[in-house]
CSV table of C-alpha atoms (C1' of nucleotides) in Angstrom, one decimal:
chain,number,residue,atom,x,y,z
A,5,MET,CA,91.0,-61.9,148.5
A,6,LYS,CA,89.0,-58.9,149.8
A,7,LEU,CA,87.4,-56.5,147.3
A,8,THR,CA,86.5,-53.1,148.3
A,9,THR,CA,86.5,-49.6,146.7
A,10,LYS,CA,89.9,-49.1,148.6
A,11,GLY,CA,91.4,-51.7,146.4
A,12,ARG,CA,89.8,-50.2,143.4
A,13,TYR,CA,91.1,-46.6,144.4
A,14,ALA,CA,94.5,-48.2,144.8
A,15,VAL,CA,94.6,-49.6,141.5
A,16,MET,CA,93.3,-46.4,140.0
A,17,ALA,CA,96.0,-44.4,141.7
A,18,MET,CA,98.7,-46.9,140.6
A,19,ALA,CA,97.5,-46.7,137.0
A,20,ASP,CA,97.6,-42.9,137.2
A,21,LEU,CA,101.3,-43.2,138.4
A,22,ALA,CA,102.0,-45.6,135.5
A,23,SER,CA,100.4,-43.2,133.1
A,24,ASN,CA,102.6,-40.2,134.0
A,25,ILE,CA,105.8,-42.0,134.4
A,26,ASN,CA,107.9,-39.3,132.8
A,27,SER,CA,106.8,-36.4,134.8
A,28,GLY,CA,108.9,-36.9,138.0
A,29,PRO,CA,107.3,-37.6,141.4
A,30,ILE,CA,103.6,-37.3,141.2
A,31,SER,CA,102.0,-35.7,144.3
A,32,LEU,CA,98.9,-37.1,145.8
A,33,ARG,CA,97.3,-33.6,145.1
A,34,GLU,CA,97.7,-34.3,141.3
A,35,ILE,CA,96.1,-37.8,141.7
A,36,SER,CA,93.4,-36.5,143.8
A,37,LEU,CA,92.3,-34.0,141.3
A,38,ARG,CA,92.5,-36.5,138.3
A,39,GLN,CA,90.9,-39.5,140.1
A,40,ASN,CA,88.6,-37.5,142.3
A,41,ILE,CA,89.7,-39.2,145.6
A,42,SER,CA,90.5,-37.2,148.7
A,43,VAL,CA,94.3,-36.5,149.4
A,44,ALA,CA,93.8,-37.8,153.0
A,45,TYR,CA,92.4,-40.8,151.9
A,46,LEU,CA,95.1,-41.5,149.2
A,47,GLU,CA,97.7,-41.0,152.0
A,48,GLN,CA,96.2,-44.0,153.8
A,49,ILE,CA,96.5,-46.0,150.7
A,50,PHE,CA,100.0,-45.1,149.7
A,51,ILE,CA,101.4,-45.7,153.1
A,52,LYS,CA,100.5,-49.2,152.4
A,53,LEU,CA,101.6,-49.4,148.8
A,54,LYS,CA,104.9,-48.1,150.0
A,55,LYS,CA,105.2,-50.8,152.7
A,56,ARG,CA,104.9,-53.4,150.1
A,57,LYS,CA,107.6,-51.8,147.9
A,58,LEU,CA,105.1,-50.9,145.1
A,59,VAL,CA,105.9,-47.1,145.2
A,60,LYS,CA,108.7,-45.0,146.5
A,61,SER,CA,108.3,-41.5,147.9
A,62,SER,CA,110.2,-38.2,148.0
A,63,ARG,CA,109.2,-35.8,150.7
A,64,GLY,CA,109.0,-32.0,151.0
A,65,ALA,CA,107.9,-29.5,148.3
A,66,THR,CA,107.9,-30.9,144.7
A,67,GLY,CA,107.8,-34.3,146.5
A,68,GLY,CA,105.5,-37.1,145.5
A,69,TYR,CA,105.4,-40.8,144.5
A,70,LEU,CA,106.8,-42.8,141.7
A,71,LEU,CA,106.5,-46.5,140.9
A,72,GLU,CA,109.2,-48.7,142.5
A,73,LYS,CA,109.2,-51.1,139.7
A,74,PRO,CA,108.1,-50.9,136.1
A,75,ALA,CA,104.4,-51.4,135.4
A,76,SER,CA,105.1,-54.5,133.6
A,77,GLU,CA,106.2,-56.1,136.8
A,78,ILE,CA,103.4,-55.1,139.0
A,79,ARG,CA,100.5,-57.4,139.1
A,80,ILE,CA,97.0,-56.2,140.1
A,81,SER,CA,97.1,-58.8,142.9
A,82,ASN,CA,99.9,-57.2,144.4
A,83,ILE,CA,98.1,-53.9,144.7
A,84,ILE,CA,94.9,-55.4,146.0
A,85,PHE,CA,96.9,-57.3,148.6
A,86,ALA,CA,98.8,-54.2,149.6
A,87,VAL,CA,95.8,-52.2,150.7
A,88,ASP,CA,93.3,-54.9,151.8
A,89,GLU,CA,95.6,-57.0,153.7
A,90,GLU,CA,93.1,-59.8,154.6
A,91,VAL,CA,93.5,-62.8,152.2
A,92,LYS,CA,90.2,-64.3,152.7
A,93,MET,CA,86.8,-63.0,153.5
A,94,LEU,CA,84.7,-65.4,151.6
A,95,ASN,CA,85.2,-68.6,153.5
A,96,CYS,CA,84.2,-69.7,156.8
A,97,LYS,CA,87.3,-69.0,158.9
A,98,LYS,CA,86.2,-65.7,159.8
A,99,ASN,CA,83.6,-66.4,162.4
A,100,SER,CA,85.0,-69.5,164.0
A,101,LYS,CA,81.9,-70.1,166.4
A,102,LYS,CA,79.4,-70.2,163.7
A,103,GLY,CA,79.3,-72.2,160.6
A,104,CYS,CA,82.4,-74.1,159.6
A,105,ASN,CA,85.1,-74.5,162.3
A,106,ASN,CA,87.1,-77.0,160.2
A,107,LYS,CA,87.2,-79.4,163.0
A,108,THR,CA,84.5,-81.8,163.0
A,109,THR,CA,82.8,-81.6,159.6
A,110,LYS,CA,83.9,-78.8,157.1
A,111,CYS,CA,80.8,-76.9,156.3
A,112,ILE,CA,79.4,-78.0,152.9
A,113,THR,CA,80.5,-74.9,151.2
A,114,HIS,CA,84.0,-74.9,152.5
A,115,ASN,CA,85.7,-76.0,149.4
A,116,LEU,CA,83.5,-73.9,147.1
A,117,TRP,CA,84.7,-70.7,148.6
A,118,ASP,CA,88.2,-71.7,148.7
A,119,GLU,CA,88.1,-72.4,144.9
A,120,LEU,CA,86.4,-69.2,144.3
A,121,ASP,CA,89.1,-67.5,146.1
A,122,GLN,CA,91.8,-69.2,144.1
A,123,HIS,CA,89.9,-68.3,140.9
A,124,ILE,CA,89.8,-64.7,141.7
A,125,HIS,CA,93.4,-64.6,142.9
A,126,GLN,CA,94.4,-66.1,139.5
A,127,PHE,CA,92.5,-63.5,137.6
A,128,PHE,CA,94.3,-60.6,139.3
A,129,GLU,CA,97.6,-62.5,139.1
A,130,LYS,CA,97.4,-62.5,135.3
A,131,VAL,CA,96.8,-58.8,134.9
A,132,LYS,CA,99.6,-56.4,135.2
A,133,LEU,CA,99.5,-52.7,135.7
A,134,GLN,CA,100.9,-52.1,132.3
A,135,ASP,CA,97.9,-53.9,130.7
A,136,LEU,CA,95.5,-51.3,132.3
A,137,VAL,CA,97.4,-48.4,131.0
A,138,LYS,CA,97.5,-49.8,127.6
A,139,LYS,CA,93.8,-50.4,127.6
A,140,GLU,CA,93.2,-46.8,128.7
A,141,LEU,CA,94.6,-45.6,125.3
A,142,ASN,CA,92.0,-47.3,123.3
B,16,MET,CA,77.8,-60.6,141.9
B,17,LYS,CA,77.7,-59.9,145.6
B,18,LEU,CA,79.2,-62.3,148.0
B,19,THR,CA,78.2,-62.3,151.7
B,20,THR,CA,77.7,-64.7,154.4
B,21,LYS,CA,73.9,-64.5,153.6
B,22,GLY,CA,74.7,-66.0,150.3
B,23,ARG,CA,77.0,-68.6,151.9
B,24,TYR,CA,74.1,-69.5,154.4
B,25,ALA,CA,71.8,-69.9,151.5
B,26,VAL,CA,73.9,-72.2,149.7
B,27,MET,CA,74.5,-74.3,152.9
B,28,ALA,CA,70.7,-74.4,153.4
B,29,MET,CA,70.0,-75.6,149.9
B,30,ALA,CA,72.8,-78.2,150.1
B,31,ASP,CA,71.2,-79.3,153.3
B,32,LEU,CA,67.7,-79.7,151.6
B,33,ALA,CA,69.6,-81.5,148.8
B,34,SER,CA,71.1,-83.9,151.2
B,35,ASN,CA,67.9,-84.8,152.8
B,36,ILE,CA,65.7,-85.3,149.8
B,37,ASN,CA,63.9,-88.3,150.8
B,38,SER,CA,62.6,-87.1,154.3
B,39,GLY,CA,59.6,-85.1,153.1
B,40,PRO,CA,59.5,-81.3,153.9
B,41,ILE,CA,62.4,-80.2,155.8
B,42,SER,CA,61.5,-77.5,158.6
B,43,LEU,CA,63.9,-74.6,159.1
B,44,ARG,CA,64.3,-75.7,162.6
B,45,GLU,CA,66.1,-78.9,161.4
B,46,ILE,CA,68.3,-76.8,159.1
B,47,SER,CA,69.0,-74.4,162.0
B,48,LEU,CA,70.2,-77.2,164.1
B,49,ARG,CA,72.3,-78.9,161.5
B,50,GLN,CA,74.0,-75.7,160.0
B,51,ASN,CA,73.9,-73.5,163.1
B,52,ILE,CA,72.0,-70.7,161.7
B,53,SER,CA,69.0,-68.9,163.5
B,54,VAL,CA,65.5,-70.0,162.4
B,55,ALA,CA,64.6,-66.2,162.1
B,56,TYR,CA,67.5,-65.6,159.7
B,57,LEU,CA,66.7,-68.7,157.7
B,58,GLU,CA,63.2,-67.4,157.2
B,59,GLN,CA,64.4,-64.3,155.5
B,60,ILE,CA,66.6,-66.3,153.2
B,61,PHE,CA,63.9,-68.9,152.3
B,62,ILE,CA,61.3,-66.2,151.5
B,63,LYS,CA,63.7,-65.2,148.8
B,64,LEU,CA,64.6,-68.6,147.6
B,65,LYS,CA,60.9,-69.3,147.3
B,66,LYS,CA,60.3,-66.1,145.3
B,67,ARG,CA,62.9,-67.3,142.8
B,68,LYS,CA,61.3,-70.8,142.6
B,69,LEU,CA,64.2,-72.6,144.1
B,70,VAL,CA,62.2,-74.0,146.9
B,71,LYS,CA,58.6,-74.8,147.5
B,72,SER,CA,57.1,-74.7,151.0
B,73,SER,CA,54.2,-76.5,152.9
B,74,ARG,CA,52.7,-74.8,155.8
B,75,GLY,CA,51.4,-75.9,159.2
B,76,ALA,CA,52.7,-78.4,161.6
B,77,THR,CA,55.0,-81.0,159.7
B,78,GLY,CA,55.4,-78.2,157.1
B,79,GLY,CA,58.8,-77.3,155.7
B,80,TYR,CA,60.7,-76.8,152.6
B,81,LEU,CA,61.6,-78.9,149.4
B,82,LEU,CA,63.7,-78.2,146.4
B,83,GLU,CA,61.5,-77.1,143.7
B,84,LYS,CA,63.8,-78.7,141.0
B,85,PRO,CA,66.3,-81.5,141.1
B,86,ALA,CA,69.7,-80.4,142.6
B,87,SER,CA,71.2,-81.1,139.3
B,88,GLU,CA,69.3,-78.2,137.7
B,89,ILE,CA,70.2,-75.6,140.4
B,90,ARG,CA,73.2,-73.7,139.8
B,91,ILE,CA,75.0,-71.9,142.7
B,92,SER,CA,74.6,-68.6,140.8
B,93,ASN,CA,71.0,-69.1,141.0
B,94,ILE,CA,71.1,-69.2,144.8
B,95,ILE,CA,73.4,-66.3,145.2
B,96,PHE,CA,71.4,-64.1,143.0
B,97,ALA,CA,68.1,-65.1,144.8
B,98,VAL,CA,69.3,-63.9,148.2
B,99,ASP,CA,71.8,-61.0,147.2
B,100,GLU,CA,69.7,-59.4,144.6
B,101,GLU,CA,72.1,-56.8,143.7
B,102,VAL,CA,74.2,-57.8,140.6
B,103,LYS,CA,77.3,-55.8,140.8
B,104,MET,CA,79.0,-54.2,143.7
B,105,LEU,CA,82.6,-54.4,142.3
B,106,ASN,CA,82.3,-51.9,139.6
B,107,CYS,CA,82.0,-48.2,139.6
B,108,LYS,CA,78.4,-47.6,138.9
B,109,LYS,CA,77.5,-47.8,142.7
B,110,ASN,CA,78.6,-44.3,143.5
B,111,SER,CA,78.0,-42.2,140.4
B,112,LYS,CA,79.4,-39.0,141.7
B,113,LYS,CA,82.7,-40.2,142.5
B,114,GLY,CA,85.0,-42.2,140.4
B,115,CYS,CA,83.6,-43.6,137.1
B,116,ASN,CA,80.6,-41.9,135.8
B,117,ASN,CA,80.9,-43.6,132.4
B,118,LYS,CA,80.3,-40.4,130.5
B,119,THR,CA,83.6,-38.6,129.9
B,120,THR,CA,86.3,-41.2,130.5
B,121,LYS,CA,85.7,-44.4,131.9
B,122,CYS,CA,87.6,-44.8,135.1
B,123,ILE,CA,90.8,-46.8,134.2
B,124,THR,CA,89.8,-49.8,136.2
B,125,HIS,CA,86.2,-50.0,134.8
B,126,ASN,CA,86.8,-52.9,132.4
B,127,LEU,CA,88.8,-54.8,135.0
B,128,TRP,CA,86.0,-54.9,137.4
B,129,ASP,CA,83.6,-55.8,134.7
B,130,GLU,CA,85.7,-58.7,133.6
B,131,LEU,CA,86.2,-59.9,137.1
B,132,ASP,CA,82.5,-59.9,137.7
B,133,GLN,CA,82.0,-62.1,134.6
B,134,HIS,CA,84.7,-64.3,135.9
B,135,ILE,CA,83.0,-64.9,139.1
B,136,HIS,CA,79.7,-65.4,137.6
B,137,GLN,CA,80.9,-67.9,135.3
B,138,PHE,CA,82.5,-69.8,138.2
B,139,PHE,CA,79.2,-70.0,140.1
B,140,GLU,CA,77.4,-70.8,136.8
B,141,LYS,CA,79.4,-73.9,136.3
B,142,VAL,CA,78.8,-75.4,139.7
B,143,LYS,CA,75.5,-77.2,140.5
B,144,LEU,CA,73.9,-77.9,143.8
B,145,GLN,CA,74.3,-81.6,143.1
B,146,ASP,CA,78.1,-81.2,142.8
B,147,LEU,CA,78.3,-79.8,146.3
B,148,VAL,CA,76.4,-82.7,147.8
B,149,LYS,CA,78.5,-85.2,146.0
B,150,LYS,CA,81.6,-83.6,147.2
B,151,GLU,CA,80.3,-83.8,150.8
B,152,LEU,CA,80.4,-87.6,150.7
B,153,ASN,CA,84.1,-87.7,150.3
C,14,DC,C1',111.2,-18.5,155.8
C,15,DT,C1',107.5,-20.4,153.3
C,16,DA,C1',104.7,-23.4,151.0
C,17,DA,C1',103.9,-27.8,149.5
C,18,DT,C1',104.6,-32.0,150.5
C,19,DT,C1',104.8,-37.0,152.7
C,20,DC,C1',104.1,-39.1,157.0
C,21,DC,C1',101.4,-40.7,161.3
C,22,DT,C1',97.5,-41.5,164.5
C,23,DA,C1',93.2,-41.0,166.1
C,24,DT,C1',88.6,-40.2,165.5
C,25,DT,C1',84.2,-40.0,163.2
C,26,DA,C1',80.6,-40.8,159.7
C,27,DA,C1',78.2,-43.5,156.7
C,28,DA,C1',76.8,-47.8,154.8
C,29,DA,C1',76.1,-52.5,154.6
C,30,DT,C1',75.3,-56.6,156.9
C,31,DA,C1',73.5,-59.8,160.3
C,32,DG,C1',70.4,-60.9,163.2
C,33,DT,C1',66.1,-60.3,166.3
C,34,DC,C1',61.3,-59.5,167.6
C,35,DG,C1',56.4,-59.9,167.6
C,36,DG,C1',52.7,-61.5,165.8
C,37,DA,C1',49.6,-63.4,161.9
C,38,DT,C1',48.3,-67.5,159.3
C,39,DT,C1',48.1,-72.3,158.4
C,40,DT,C1',47.7,-77.2,159.4
C,41,DA,C1',48.5,-82.0,161.3
C,42,DA,C1',47.4,-84.4,165.0
C,43,DA,C1',46.1,-85.2,169.9
D,6,DT,C1',38.3,-78.4,168.8
D,7,DT,C1',42.4,-77.3,170.9
D,8,DT,C1',47.3,-77.4,170.6
D,9,DA,C1',51.7,-77.1,168.8
D,10,DA,C1',54.6,-76.5,165.1
D,11,DA,C1',55.3,-74.6,161.2
D,12,DT,C1',55.5,-70.8,157.4
D,13,DC,C1',54.9,-66.0,156.6
D,14,DC,C1',55.6,-61.0,157.1
D,15,DG,C1',57.2,-56.5,158.2
D,16,DA,C1',59.7,-53.6,161.1
D,17,DC,C1',63.4,-52.9,164.0
D,18,DT,C1',68.0,-53.2,166.2
D,19,DA,C1',72.8,-54.3,166.7
D,20,DT,C1',77.2,-55.0,164.9
D,21,DT,C1',80.7,-54.8,161.9
D,22,DT,C1',83.0,-53.0,158.0
D,23,DT,C1',84.3,-49.4,155.2
D,24,DA,C1',85.1,-44.8,153.9
D,25,DA,C1',86.5,-40.5,155.0
D,26,DT,C1',88.1,-36.5,158.0
D,27,DA,C1',91.0,-34.1,161.3
D,28,DG,C1',95.1,-32.2,163.1
D,29,DG,C1',99.3,-32.1,163.3
D,30,DA,C1',104.6,-33.4,162.8
D,31,DA,C1',108.6,-33.9,159.7
D,32,DT,C1',110.8,-32.9,155.4
D,33,DT,C1',112.5,-30.1,151.6
D,34,DA,C1',112.8,-27.1,147.3
D,35,DG,C1',112.9,-22.5,146.2
DNA sequence: CTAATTCCTATTAAAATAGTCGGATTTAAA
DNA sequence: TTTAAATCCGACTATTTTAATAGGAATTAG
């Protein structure tokens, strides 16, 4: 589970969509203005969200994006995964020369990072997009 | 809570110390060989560990490092904090211009990242250095 | 047509991380 | 008293990752 501002932007943008569900397709320009993220950067993010079937698009003037499923069926983990691809950055598999190569002896911390990764994953698994939008209303 | 390989190295090195508790001061050279981390890099890490009173050093030939407290009293969170200083990288405070400035409206994801941060912190708070060393014996 | 949009790829800029280097100081032991 | 091995210290460099921009092509409502 990789956590960067790109992931945060993606969640913000998705929450923005979820908050404006009745307005027809939302253009990236609108999201850009509301969330203060450049359109070009949002484009990159939305291509990935679309690939993972979290949003659908309509092109041309008055085009934009809509949630592909109800906000209650989209988990935060789905969003993070969509834009940050890589599943694990915390453990040792990344640099196979150094540290833990998983062959002879696992490095001492191997299990620890694995467990943390699961921990984080479960956290994002529990929270749905709908929950964020509700919270915002408080 | 910031998570980098430097933090992982620090945990590995501390676990190494804890595993060799009866051998007198352990030199960075030994740790370097066992854990495959350069001595120069270990130096940087140990200066910080020392500052936070997690290890004590003796200088000169035959010098090296020892745990300052029993492994059962050192939490993983202590180690991560010692080397990675910064408390939060996940939330929005980092870049104050963009995203959440916490004044007008909190950005939608603000609470989410805060909660995650606590979540991770609690995880590392629970695990003690001693636990790692025990696990290694399996 | 035109303007606004998604779509696509490549490139650049900025920041963070990882790691090195050179030397000063300390100390046990030959 | 010399030597070798160690900690200590600060600056520097290299690498990688992340963030963001640039320049267009394709699509479509009005």
